[in-house]
Amino acid sequence: MTPLDMLREHPFLTGVPEEWLPRLTGYARPVVWHPGHRLFRAGQPAERFWLIRGGEVALDFPVPGRGDVGIDTIGPGGVLGWSWLFPPYRWQFGAVAVRRTPAVEFTAAGVRRMMEYDDAFGRQLTTRFMSVVVDRLQSARIRLLDLYGYPMALPPTG
């Protein structure tokens, strides 16, 4: 399967104009990670992003005294990485492969240049990534509710 075919089949890019896909392949390459491979840590420069084609990647966050705490997982059809899009271009979380994971890797600087050159492409890609950010925030909120639960109601006074 060619990189262009990989882009055509990935759900994140469903509905984008066909003429954008060949240009995107100029900044894309297929990669495969094996279980335990650390892709990045929170705070490191964010220079890439990925469309996940299979397997699973865990997102984590360093917590003093507890090490890296898992906060979410991304599976087939998901997108890994949005920090490359927003200055200061530093990862907000860490990521490690849980299972053998094929993906399409993009060079962020090249895609940002495409976005600056083509306003329509830039708006559409930013909107798609904002959807990813919102989904991640919602997932983190649910995880926090699972960890801490709802506050117990006070008994009535009277």
XYZ file of C-alpha atoms in Angstrom:
158
model
C 0.000 0.000 0.000
C 1.372 3.419 -0.947
C 1.426 6.398 1.437
C -1.276 7.998 -0.733
C -3.503 4.923 -0.299
C -2.874 5.040 3.460
C -4.050 8.655 3.581
C -7.105 7.920 1.447
C -8.242 5.160 3.806
C -7.633 6.911 7.140
C -10.820 8.212 8.830
C -9.158 11.462 9.944
C -8.813 12.566 6.318
C -12.237 11.418 5.106
C -13.805 14.154 3.024
C -10.724 16.293 2.428
C -10.348 17.399 -1.184
C -8.494 14.735 -3.169
C -5.943 17.256 -4.498
C -4.606 17.830 -0.952
C -3.631 14.203 -0.378
C -0.728 13.935 -2.867
C 0.751 17.134 -1.421
C 0.476 15.706 2.101
C 2.350 12.555 1.055
C 5.416 14.741 0.509
C 5.605 15.062 4.306
C 4.479 11.519 5.156
C 6.126 8.138 5.595
C 4.957 4.792 6.951
C 6.351 3.694 10.331
C 5.859 0.726 12.666
C 6.450 0.750 16.426
C 6.863 -2.282 18.639
C 5.477 -2.681 22.174
C 7.331 -0.507 24.672
C 8.718 1.938 22.087
C 8.581 5.462 23.570
C 7.622 7.994 20.901
C 7.979 11.126 22.999
C 7.718 12.575 26.510
C 5.796 15.588 27.777
C 7.826 18.769 27.327
C 9.946 17.560 24.400
C 9.787 19.398 21.051
C 6.759 18.349 18.970
C 8.029 17.937 15.419
C 5.787 15.151 14.090
C 2.284 13.725 14.194
C 0.825 10.373 13.184
C -2.265 8.718 11.774
C -2.610 5.384 13.563
C -3.414 2.494 11.215
C -3.420 -0.403 13.704
C -2.236 -1.431 17.148
C -2.422 0.869 20.140
C -0.496 3.774 21.679
C -0.860 4.871 25.319
C -0.731 8.530 26.317
C 0.826 9.301 29.672
C 1.777 12.212 31.849
C 4.590 12.450 34.412
C 3.308 12.737 37.977
C 5.864 13.480 40.716
C 6.288 10.475 42.956
C 4.247 8.237 40.659
C 6.157 8.252 37.364
C 4.347 8.198 34.035
C 0.594 7.785 34.592
C -1.547 6.529 31.705
C -4.339 8.878 30.702
C -5.686 7.564 27.397
C -5.077 5.152 24.512
C -5.261 5.677 20.765
C -6.080 2.830 18.415
C -6.657 2.240 14.703
C -8.154 5.235 12.930
C -6.900 7.619 15.613
C -4.568 10.596 15.457
C -1.493 10.952 17.644
C -0.113 14.404 18.249
C -1.591 17.869 18.145
C 1.082 19.802 20.052
C 3.006 20.384 16.782
C 0.205 22.696 15.668
C 0.279 25.197 18.542
C 3.292 27.186 19.794
C 5.508 26.548 21.671
C 5.386 23.165 19.828
C 6.055 21.022 22.906
C 4.353 17.729 23.712
C 1.652 18.039 26.363
C 1.726 14.288 27.091
C 4.016 11.338 26.481
C 3.295 8.360 24.219
C 4.416 4.729 24.157
C 3.388 1.863 21.862
C 1.320 -0.777 23.664
C 1.121 -3.203 20.736
C 2.754 -3.399 17.322
C 1.465 -0.202 15.751
C 1.660 0.767 12.076
C 1.150 4.473 11.415
C 1.759 7.261 8.926
C 4.236 9.806 10.283
C 4.155 13.446 9.173
C 6.842 16.120 9.405
C 5.121 18.970 11.241
C 7.117 21.849 9.761
C 6.194 20.816 6.209
C 2.511 20.456 7.021
C 2.514 23.834 8.807
C 3.996 25.400 5.642
C 1.185 23.806 3.591
C -1.338 25.252 6.022
C 0.178 28.742 5.733
C 0.227 28.551 1.929
C -3.359 27.287 1.537
C -5.855 28.953 3.886
C -8.668 26.488 3.127
C -6.401 23.532 3.868
C -5.155 25.232 7.037
C -8.671 25.916 8.317
C -9.874 22.399 7.601
C -6.851 20.698 9.177
C -6.996 22.987 12.220
C -10.703 22.195 12.652
C -9.999 18.456 12.431
C -7.207 18.707 15.008
C -9.346 20.830 17.322
C -11.842 17.973 17.294
C -9.016 15.668 18.427
C -8.089 18.114 21.220
C -11.699 18.290 22.414
C -11.966 14.479 22.386
C -8.761 14.208 24.443
C -10.007 16.779 26.958
C -13.307 14.933 27.272
C -11.457 11.659 27.798
C -9.284 13.270 30.487
C -12.384 14.655 32.197
C -14.004 11.215 32.256
C -10.797 9.691 33.596
C -10.692 12.280 36.395
C -14.310 11.513 37.273
C -13.435 7.805 37.384
C -10.493 8.521 39.670
C -12.160 10.961 42.016
C -15.890 10.322 41.569
C -18.634 12.781 42.324
C -18.480 14.577 45.678
C -20.745 13.028 48.247
C -23.839 15.035 49.045
C -24.035 16.509 52.517
C -26.849 15.150 54.697
C -29.793 17.514 55.086
C -29.707 19.759 58.112
C -32.728 20.668 59.938
